[in-house]
């Protein structure tokens, strides 16, 4: 059985913890000081900082998960991620990765729709043999996104 | 030209025989005694056995294909599969694989929709150098699925 | 950081130049004398030559991009590609590749839909260490496709 590279394993673990609704595993994929941002492609390319979501510490990610769990015992919907091959480059003490995604949303009633497409723009570091996100910017192709962005995208 | 691993080749062959409408190749990807099941995630997680489809031998799979071919000369629709990287683990005399999927359905008229998302939970054995499914459970994210489940998912 | 194979890199570069709206990079992925065709699966299997798009030189591809850019300063929509693992075979002085795709379309207003599914049937040659398409036939699962096929699929 071949092993995925640490970077592929990190990207798969991200998809997996969300799709399995094990959201508590999600903040553990980031470094303590980190950036998690969801932004439209239009705003990203224009260099704007404001987006749909902006978290700059693991603490903020943990808060999001706590809120999510306390507000809704049963989630109104669930996601399924599909990601392409990552394009990698060596950056400033990290590996930069760019990865296309499609995310489907499945409602409680069972309706399935293509919720969001775009790309992940990541900075990934390896700490003690394990890859972690120092930065993950979710660049959404669409300028509109549901304000029901409770779940991590 | 690099070769896909036997397990990746099996997963690709599964997608391919369905998407090419060469359904006769589909049962050949399973061992004689096998399990092929389509079940909602909700039922799967609750440990229920009943699902949308349940076949526990290659003979039952062959029957499904024969029925499919005899009832409809022209299929009312066709599928296109997209699968992610598999997560592998060594199991009881087999390799366990978990693989996310998205399946699009294309109608005779040409309408395309995202028909089903979920994950394949497989037990794969290698017989005479060739990988085969001993078990493939199709765990659908949605609790609803068309009762037109004539085609293998 | 592991490197993608030249063929995977070519397929990724194709998806990327379209999804990033850098259409000028698109013709550069083909040999001078080449074939780029978009055709329905039905017509392809019947051996018909006529399809939605037919270009048999890099010059024609360059023309398409020039037209695209001159007509619309702002594109009415954008694509996002997702492709599966390629099935490869050694052919006549080239590598043949077959790769499933799903393409989402994102409108200016932000609507996202699954626009087209199908497979790429490619003949790829390596010139001076770089892989290029000698032939790319886009075989669409649907018999209908928007006549707004301005963007390369």
mmCIF file of N, CA, C and O in Angstrom, chain A residues 30-113:
data_model
loop_
_atom_site.group_PDB
_atom_site.id
_atom_site.type_symbol
_atom_site.label_atom_id
_atom_site.label_comp_id
_atom_site.label_asym_id
_atom_site.label_seq_id
_atom_site.Cartn_x
_atom_site.Cartn_y
_atom_site.Cartn_z
ATOM 1 N N UNK A 30 -4.352 23.042 11.451
ATOM 2 C CA UNK A 30 -3.721 24.357 11.284
ATOM 3 C C UNK A 30 -2.660 24.587 12.365
ATOM 4 O O UNK A 30 -2.729 23.996 13.444
ATOM 5 N N UNK A 31 -1.679 25.446 12.055
ATOM 6 C CA UNK A 31 -0.718 25.875 13.072
ATOM 7 C C UNK A 31 -1.419 26.835 14.044
ATOM 8 O O UNK A 31 -2.489 27.376 13.730
ATOM 9 N N UNK A 32 -0.812 27.068 15.200
ATOM 10 C CA UNK A 32 -1.431 27.937 16.222
ATOM 11 C C UNK A 32 -1.754 29.319 15.654
ATOM 12 O O UNK A 32 -2.862 29.805 15.759
ATOM 13 N N UNK A 33 -0.737 29.928 15.101
ATOM 14 C CA UNK A 33 -0.908 31.211 14.410
ATOM 15 C C UNK A 33 -1.149 30.844 12.957
ATOM 16 O O UNK A 33 -0.312 30.168 12.352
ATOM 17 N N UNK A 34 -2.278 31.225 12.422
ATOM 18 C CA UNK A 34 -2.587 30.766 11.065
ATOM 19 C C UNK A 34 -3.535 31.760 10.398
ATOM 20 O O UNK A 34 -3.959 32.742 11.013
ATOM 21 N N UNK A 35 -3.822 31.516 9.157
ATOM 22 C CA UNK A 35 -4.843 32.310 8.484
ATOM 23 C C UNK A 35 -5.769 31.364 7.743
ATOM 24 O O UNK A 35 -5.313 30.524 6.952
ATOM 25 N N UNK A 36 -7.054 31.493 8.042
ATOM 26 C CA UNK A 36 -8.080 30.768 7.288
ATOM 27 C C UNK A 36 -9.046 31.805 6.767
ATOM 28 O O UNK A 36 -9.643 32.554 7.553
ATOM 29 N N UNK A 37 -9.174 31.874 5.486
ATOM 30 C CA UNK A 37 -9.995 32.914 4.884
ATOM 31 C C UNK A 37 -10.840 32.323 3.763
ATOM 32 O O UNK A 37 -10.359 31.472 3.012
ATOM 33 N N UNK A 38 -12.081 32.773 3.669
ATOM 34 C CA UNK A 38 -12.936 32.427 2.530
ATOM 35 C C UNK A 38 -13.263 33.733 1.828
ATOM 36 O O UNK A 38 -13.770 34.670 2.458
ATOM 37 N N UNK A 39 -12.930 33.819 0.563
ATOM 38 C CA UNK A 39 -13.050 35.091 -0.163
ATOM 39 C C UNK A 39 -13.425 34.805 -1.615
ATOM 40 O O UNK A 39 -13.080 33.752 -2.148
ATOM 41 N N UNK A 40 -14.135 35.734 -2.228
ATOM 42 C CA UNK A 40 -14.469 35.535 -3.646
ATOM 43 C C UNK A 40 -13.223 35.789 -4.490
ATOM 44 O O UNK A 40 -12.343 36.565 -4.113
ATOM 45 N N UNK A 41 -13.187 35.127 -5.651
ATOM 46 C CA UNK A 41 -12.067 35.319 -6.573
ATOM 47 C C UNK A 41 -11.920 36.791 -6.944
ATOM 48 O O UNK A 41 -10.808 37.309 -7.036
ATOM 49 N N UNK A 42 -13.035 37.437 -7.158
ATOM 50 C CA UNK A 42 -13.036 38.847 -7.530
ATOM 51 C C UNK A 42 -12.325 39.688 -6.457
ATOM 52 O O UNK A 42 -11.444 40.489 -6.766
ATOM 53 N N UNK A 43 -12.708 39.495 -5.193
ATOM 54 C CA UNK A 43 -12.080 40.251 -4.111
ATOM 55 C C UNK A 43 -10.619 39.855 -3.933
ATOM 56 O O UNK A 43 -9.768 40.704 -3.670
ATOM 57 N N UNK A 44 -10.346 38.574 -4.076
ATOM 58 C CA UNK A 44 -8.969 38.097 -3.909
ATOM 59 C C UNK A 44 -8.050 38.730 -4.945
ATOM 60 O O UNK A 44 -6.979 39.240 -4.618
ATOM 61 N N UNK A 45 -8.488 38.723 -6.204
ATOM 62 C CA UNK A 45 -7.640 39.253 -7.276
ATOM 63 C C UNK A 45 -7.478 40.762 -7.152
ATOM 64 O O UNK A 45 -6.468 41.329 -7.555
ATOM 65 N N UNK A 46 -8.477 41.439 -6.574
ATOM 66 C CA UNK A 46 -8.400 42.883 -6.398
ATOM 67 C C UNK A 46 -7.568 43.247 -5.161
ATOM 68 O O UNK A 46 -7.408 44.419 -4.850
ATOM 69 N N UNK A 47 -7.087 42.231 -4.446
ATOM 70 C CA UNK A 47 -6.251 42.493 -3.287
ATOM 71 C C UNK A 47 -7.026 42.921 -2.049
ATOM 72 O O UNK A 47 -6.453 43.405 -1.084
ATOM 73 N N UNK A 48 -8.345 42.733 -2.100
ATOM 74 C CA UNK A 48 -9.149 43.095 -0.919
ATOM 75 C C UNK A 48 -8.953 42.051 0.166
ATOM 76 O O UNK A 48 -8.741 40.881 -0.110
ATOM 77 N N UNK A 49 -9.049 42.494 1.387
ATOM 78 C CA UNK A 49 -8.837 41.591 2.518
ATOM 79 C C UNK A 49 -10.156 41.034 3.020
ATOM 80 O O UNK A 49 -10.220 39.929 3.537
ATOM 81 N N UNK A 50 -11.216 41.811 2.835
ATOM 82 C CA UNK A 50 -12.509 41.371 3.372
ATOM 83 C C UNK A 50 -13.078 40.242 2.538
ATOM 84 O O UNK A 50 -13.007 40.246 1.315
ATOM 85 N N UNK A 51 -13.612 39.257 3.222
ATOM 86 C CA UNK A 51 -14.206 38.125 2.534
ATOM 87 C C UNK A 51 -15.385 37.619 3.314
ATOM 88 O O UNK A 51 -15.973 38.338 4.122
ATOM 89 N N UNK A 52 -15.738 36.388 3.085
ATOM 90 C CA UNK A 52 -16.886 35.796 3.774
ATOM 91 C C UNK A 52 -16.499 35.365 5.192
ATOM 92 O O UNK A 52 -17.313 35.417 6.104
ATOM 93 N N UNK A 53 -15.257 34.908 5.340
ATOM 94 C CA UNK A 53 -14.781 34.417 6.643
ATOM 95 C C UNK A 53 -13.329 34.837 6.782
ATOM 96 O O UNK A 53 -12.570 34.818 5.803
ATOM 97 N N UNK A 54 -12.934 35.221 8.005
ATOM 98 C CA UNK A 54 -11.547 35.592 8.257
ATOM 99 C C UNK A 54 -11.180 35.163 9.672
ATOM 100 O O UNK A 54 -11.733 35.670 10.637
ATOM 101 N N UNK A 55 -10.259 34.213 9.802
ATOM 102 C CA UNK A 55 -9.809 33.743 11.113
ATOM 103 C C UNK A 55 -8.287 33.728 11.094
ATOM 104 O O UNK A 55 -7.701 33.162 10.177
ATOM 105 N N UNK A 56 -7.655 34.343 12.104
ATOM 106 C CA UNK A 56 -6.186 34.367 12.074
ATOM 107 C C UNK A 56 -5.522 33.694 13.278
ATOM 108 O O UNK A 56 -4.385 34.019 13.614
ATOM 109 N N UNK A 57 -6.246 32.736 13.881
ATOM 110 C CA UNK A 57 -5.614 31.907 14.912
ATOM 111 C C UNK A 57 -6.395 30.608 15.038
ATOM 112 O O UNK A 57 -7.574 30.547 14.685
ATOM 113 N N UNK A 58 -5.723 29.609 15.547
ATOM 114 C CA UNK A 58 -6.401 28.338 15.744
ATOM 115 C C UNK A 58 -7.557 28.512 16.742
ATOM 116 O O UNK A 58 -8.598 27.848 16.619
ATOM 117 N N UNK A 59 -7.370 29.427 17.705
ATOM 118 C CA UNK A 59 -8.430 29.704 18.673
ATOM 119 C C UNK A 59 -9.729 30.122 17.991
ATOM 120 O O UNK A 59 -10.829 29.700 18.376
ATOM 121 N N UNK A 60 -9.614 30.949 16.969
ATOM 122 C CA UNK A 60 -10.821 31.385 16.258
ATOM 123 C C UNK A 60 -11.484 30.216 15.525
ATOM 124 O O UNK A 60 -12.706 30.164 15.411
ATOM 125 N N UNK A 61 -10.652 29.307 15.051
ATOM 126 C CA UNK A 61 -11.218 28.135 14.364
ATOM 127 C C UNK A 61 -11.957 27.254 15.377
ATOM 128 O O UNK A 61 -13.059 26.760 15.104
ATOM 129 N N UNK A 62 -11.340 27.086 16.548
ATOM 130 C CA UNK A 62 -11.988 26.302 17.602
ATOM 131 C C UNK A 62 -13.322 26.944 18.004
ATOM 132 O O UNK A 62 -14.320 26.246 18.215
ATOM 133 N N UNK A 63 -13.333 28.267 18.088
ATOM 134 C CA UNK A 63 -14.573 28.991 18.418
ATOM 135 C C UNK A 63 -15.668 28.720 17.392
ATOM 136 O O UNK A 63 -16.833 28.536 17.745
ATOM 137 N N UNK A 64 -15.274 28.730 16.132
ATOM 138 C CA UNK A 64 -16.268 28.465 15.073
ATOM 139 C C UNK A 64 -16.905 27.093 15.259
ATOM 140 O O UNK A 64 -18.110 26.931 15.081
ATOM 141 N N UNK A 65 -16.082 26.112 15.571
ATOM 142 C CA UNK A 65 -16.605 24.758 15.731
ATOM 143 C C UNK A 65 -17.514 24.677 16.951
ATOM 144 O O UNK A 65 -18.598 24.085 16.901
ATOM 145 N N UNK A 66 -17.105 25.321 18.049
ATOM 146 C CA UNK A 66 -17.945 25.317 19.260
ATOM 147 C C UNK A 66 -19.311 25.947 18.985
ATOM 148 O O UNK A 66 -20.342 25.405 19.364
ATOM 149 N N UNK A 67 -19.284 27.075 18.313
ATOM 150 C CA UNK A 67 -20.533 27.766 17.970
ATOM 151 C C UNK A 67 -21.427 26.861 17.124
ATOM 152 O O UNK A 67 -22.618 26.698 17.383
ATOM 153 N N UNK A 68 -20.803 26.290 16.122
ATOM 154 C CA UNK A 68 -21.502 25.388 15.204
ATOM 155 C C UNK A 68 -22.185 24.262 15.965
ATOM 156 O O UNK A 68 -23.348 23.926 15.711
ATOM 157 N N UNK A 69 -21.485 23.673 16.903
ATOM 158 C CA UNK A 69 -22.010 22.539 17.651
ATOM 159 C C UNK A 69 -23.088 22.962 18.634
ATOM 160 O O UNK A 69 -24.030 22.202 18.887
ATOM 161 N N UNK A 70 -22.943 24.155 19.230
ATOM 162 C CA UNK A 70 -23.912 24.563 20.247
ATOM 163 C C UNK A 70 -25.216 25.031 19.626
ATOM 164 O O UNK A 70 -26.291 24.823 20.175
ATOM 165 N N UNK A 71 -25.115 25.651 18.471
ATOM 166 C CA UNK A 71 -26.313 26.204 17.849
ATOM 167 C C UNK A 71 -27.190 25.102 17.260
ATOM 168 O O UNK A 71 -28.395 25.087 17.442
ATOM 169 N N UNK A 72 -26.535 24.196 16.570
ATOM 170 C CA UNK A 72 -27.306 23.158 15.877
ATOM 171 C C UNK A 72 -26.857 21.781 16.311
ATOM 172 O O UNK A 72 -25.716 21.406 16.060
ATOM 173 N N UNK A 73 -27.740 21.052 16.919
ATOM 174 C CA UNK A 73 -27.391 19.678 17.249
ATOM 175 C C UNK A 73 -27.364 18.866 15.950
ATOM 176 O O UNK A 73 -26.457 18.087 15.701
ATOM 177 N N UNK A 74 -28.349 19.090 15.141
ATOM 178 C CA UNK A 74 -28.357 18.464 13.823
ATOM 179 C C UNK A 74 -28.119 19.527 12.772
ATOM 180 O O UNK A 74 -28.835 20.520 12.712
ATOM 181 N N UNK A 75 -27.124 19.310 11.990
ATOM 182 C CA UNK A 75 -26.788 20.266 10.947
ATOM 183 C C UNK A 75 -27.866 20.303 9.874
ATOM 184 O O UNK A 75 -28.425 19.272 9.529
ATOM 185 N N UNK A 76 -28.140 21.489 9.344
ATOM 186 C CA UNK A 76 -29.133 21.563 8.262
ATOM 187 C C UNK A 76 -28.605 20.961 6.957
ATOM 188 O O UNK A 76 -29.392 20.621 6.081
ATOM 189 N N UNK A 77 -27.305 20.873 6.828
ATOM 190 C CA UNK A 77 -26.774 20.260 5.611
ATOM 191 C C UNK A 77 -25.360 19.744 5.878
ATOM 192 O O UNK A 77 -24.806 19.926 6.965
ATOM 193 N N UNK A 78 -24.795 19.142 4.863
ATOM 194 C CA UNK A 78 -23.496 18.495 4.940
ATOM 195 C C UNK A 78 -22.783 18.741 3.616
ATOM 196 O O UNK A 78 -23.419 19.012 2.607
ATOM 197 N N UNK A 79 -21.477 18.614 3.603
ATOM 198 C CA UNK A 79 -20.715 18.841 2.385
ATOM 199 C C UNK A 79 -20.053 17.552 1.899
ATOM 200 O O UNK A 79 -19.821 16.626 2.672
ATOM 201 N N UNK A 80 -19.704 17.564 0.628
ATOM 202 C CA UNK A 80 -18.824 16.541 0.037
ATOM 203 C C UNK A 80 -17.819 17.272 -0.840
ATOM 204 O O UNK A 80 -18.199 18.020 -1.739
ATOM 205 N N UNK A 81 -16.549 17.085 -0.532
ATOM 206 C CA UNK A 81 -15.465 17.758 -1.259
ATOM 207 C C UNK A 81 -14.870 16.862 -2.348
ATOM 208 O O UNK A 81 -14.700 15.669 -2.143
ATOM 209 N N UNK A 82 -14.497 17.481 -3.433
ATOM 210 C CA UNK A 82 -13.683 16.807 -4.452
ATOM 211 C C UNK A 82 -12.562 17.785 -4.810
ATOM 212 O O UNK A 82 -12.836 18.959 -5.091
ATOM 213 N N UNK A 83 -11.332 17.316 -4.746
ATOM 214 C CA UNK A 83 -10.209 18.197 -5.063
ATOM 215 C C UNK A 83 -9.343 17.583 -6.142
ATOM 216 O O UNK A 83 -9.256 16.360 -6.267
ATOM 217 N N UNK A 84 -8.710 18.444 -6.909
ATOM 218 C CA UNK A 84 -7.826 18.000 -7.984
ATOM 219 C C UNK A 84 -6.397 17.846 -7.491
ATOM 220 O O UNK A 84 -6.117 17.942 -6.301
ATOM 221 N N UNK A 85 -5.512 17.585 -8.432
ATOM 222 C CA UNK A 85 -4.082 17.507 -8.099
ATOM 223 C C UNK A 85 -3.594 18.883 -7.684
ATOM 224 O O UNK A 85 -3.955 19.887 -8.303
ATOM 225 N N UNK A 86 -2.744 18.933 -6.672
ATOM 226 C CA UNK A 86 -2.198 20.210 -6.214
ATOM 227 C C UNK A 86 -1.007 20.620 -7.061
ATOM 228 O O UNK A 86 -0.195 19.785 -7.456
ATOM 229 N N UNK A 87 -0.906 21.913 -7.318
ATOM 230 C CA UNK A 87 0.296 22.484 -7.922
ATOM 231 C C UNK A 87 1.142 23.038 -6.784
ATOM 232 O O UNK A 87 0.670 23.883 -6.018
ATOM 233 N N UNK A 88 2.363 22.542 -6.674
ATOM 234 C CA UNK A 88 3.200 22.872 -5.515
ATOM 235 C C UNK A 88 4.377 23.758 -5.911
ATOM 236 O O UNK A 88 4.876 23.684 -7.030
ATOM 237 N N UNK A 89 4.811 24.592 -4.975
ATOM 238 C CA UNK A 89 6.016 25.398 -5.163
ATOM 239 C C UNK A 89 6.638 25.615 -3.799
ATOM 240 O O UNK A 89 5.929 25.712 -2.796
ATOM 241 N N UNK A 90 7.969 25.670 -3.765
ATOM 242 C CA UNK A 90 8.642 25.960 -2.510
ATOM 243 C C UNK A 90 8.585 27.443 -2.239
ATOM 244 O O UNK A 90 8.953 28.248 -3.091
ATOM 245 N N UNK A 91 8.103 27.802 -1.055
ATOM 246 C CA UNK A 91 7.963 29.214 -0.706
ATOM 247 C C UNK A 91 8.844 29.574 0.468
ATOM 248 O O UNK A 91 9.853 28.926 0.726
ATOM 249 N N UNK A 92 8.461 30.579 1.171
ATOM 250 C CA UNK A 92 9.191 31.150 2.298
ATOM 251 C C UNK A 92 9.044 30.242 3.532
ATOM 252 O O UNK A 92 8.142 30.430 4.346
ATOM 253 N N UNK A 93 9.917 29.243 3.635
ATOM 254 C CA UNK A 93 9.853 28.318 4.778
ATOM 255 C C UNK A 93 8.627 27.430 4.775
ATOM 256 O O UNK A 93 8.222 26.887 5.801
ATOM 257 N N UNK A 94 8.013 27.308 3.604
ATOM 258 C CA UNK A 94 6.791 26.503 3.518
ATOM 259 C C UNK A 94 6.642 25.978 2.105
ATOM 260 O O UNK A 94 7.411 26.335 1.210
ATOM 261 N N UNK A 95 5.665 25.132 1.909
ATOM 262 C CA UNK A 95 5.295 24.728 0.555
ATOM 263 C C UNK A 95 3.990 25.432 0.200
ATOM 264 O O UNK A 95 3.044 25.410 0.986
ATOM 265 N N UNK A 96 3.982 26.079 -0.939
ATOM 266 C CA UNK A 96 2.734 26.677 -1.433
ATOM 267 C C UNK A 96 2.014 25.654 -2.285
ATOM 268 O O UNK A 96 2.650 24.975 -3.087
ATOM 269 N N UNK A 97 0.718 25.555 -2.097
ATOM 270 C CA UNK A 97 -0.070 24.610 -2.875
ATOM 271 C C UNK A 97 -1.322 25.309 -3.392
ATOM 272 O O UNK A 97 -1.916 26.128 -2.696
ATOM 273 N N UNK A 98 -1.659 24.995 -4.610
ATOM 274 C CA UNK A 98 -2.883 25.505 -5.203
ATOM 275 C C UNK A 98 -3.676 24.303 -5.684
ATOM 276 O O UNK A 98 -3.151 23.459 -6.406
ATOM 277 N N UNK A 99 -4.940 24.182 -5.275
ATOM 278 C CA UNK A 99 -5.728 22.984 -5.518
ATOM 279 C C UNK A 99 -7.165 23.359 -5.855
ATOM 280 O O UNK A 99 -7.830 24.027 -5.059
ATOM 281 N N UNK A 100 -7.643 22.942 -7.017
ATOM 282 C CA UNK A 100 -9.040 23.197 -7.391
ATOM 283 C C UNK A 100 -9.981 22.352 -6.547
ATOM 284 O O UNK A 100 -9.644 21.235 -6.159
ATOM 285 N N UNK A 101 -11.171 22.898 -6.269
ATOM 286 C CA UNK A 101 -12.154 22.111 -5.525
ATOM 287 C C UNK A 101 -13.550 22.275 -6.119
ATOM 288 O O UNK A 101 -13.852 23.273 -6.767
ATOM 289 N N UNK A 102 -14.362 21.255 -5.884
ATOM 290 C CA UNK A 102 -15.816 21.345 -6.047
ATOM 291 C C UNK A 102 -16.409 20.840 -4.740
ATOM 292 O O UNK A 102 -15.963 19.810 -4.228
ATOM 293 N N UNK A 103 -17.375 21.557 -4.202
ATOM 294 C CA UNK A 103 -18.036 21.125 -2.968
ATOM 295 C C UNK A 103 -19.533 20.996 -3.234
ATOM 296 O O UNK A 103 -20.172 21.948 -3.692
ATOM 297 N N UNK A 104 -20.063 19.807 -2.977
ATOM 298 C CA UNK A 104 -21.503 19.593 -3.074
ATOM 299 C C UNK A 104 -22.113 19.782 -1.689
ATOM 300 O O UNK A 104 -21.469 19.516 -0.671
ATOM 301 N N UNK A 105 -23.352 20.253 -1.664
ATOM 302 C CA UNK A 105 -24.075 20.413 -0.403
ATOM 303 C C UNK A 105 -25.269 19.488 -0.426
ATOM 304 O O UNK A 105 -26.015 19.453 -1.407
ATOM 305 N N UNK A 106 -25.434 18.729 0.655
ATOM 306 C CA UNK A 106 -26.541 17.789 0.747
ATOM 307 C C UNK A 106 -27.426 18.245 1.905
ATOM 308 O O UNK A 106 -26.969 18.337 3.047
ATOM 309 N N UNK A 107 -28.677 18.542 1.609
ATOM 310 C CA UNK A 107 -29.577 19.044 2.645
ATOM 311 C C UNK A 107 -30.133 17.895 3.476
ATOM 312 O O UNK A 107 -30.057 16.723 3.074
ATOM 313 N N UNK A 108 -30.690 18.231 4.613
ATOM 314 C CA UNK A 108 -31.360 17.241 5.467
ATOM 315 C C UNK A 108 -32.371 16.420 4.674
ATOM 316 O O UNK A 108 -32.528 15.227 4.892
ATOM 317 N N UNK A 109 -33.071 17.079 3.761
ATOM 318 C CA UNK A 109 -34.109 16.404 2.993
ATOM 319 C C UNK A 109 -33.513 15.523 1.898
ATOM 320 O O UNK A 109 -34.212 14.723 1.291
ATOM 321 N N UNK A 110 -32.213 15.716 1.627
ATOM 322 C CA UNK A 110 -31.566 14.855 0.656
ATOM 323 C C UNK A 110 -31.294 15.521 -0.681
ATOM 324 O O UNK A 110 -30.790 14.875 -1.597
ATOM 325 N N UNK A 111 -31.619 16.806 -0.787
ATOM 326 C CA UNK A 111 -31.303 17.507 -2.040
ATOM 327 C C UNK A 111 -29.797 17.718 -2.150
ATOM 328 O O UNK A 111 -29.136 18.075 -1.171
ATOM 329 N N UNK A 112 -29.289 17.492 -3.336
ATOM 330 C CA UNK A 112 -27.851 17.626 -3.583
ATOM 331 C C UNK A 112 -27.625 18.720 -4.609
ATOM 332 O O UNK A 112 -28.251 18.707 -5.662
ATOM 333 N N UNK A 113 -26.763 19.684 -4.303
ATOM 334 C CA UNK A 113 -26.421 20.667 -5.332
ATOM 335 C C UNK A 113 -24.936 21.010 -5.266
ATOM 336 O O UNK A 113 -24.272 20.806 -4.261
#
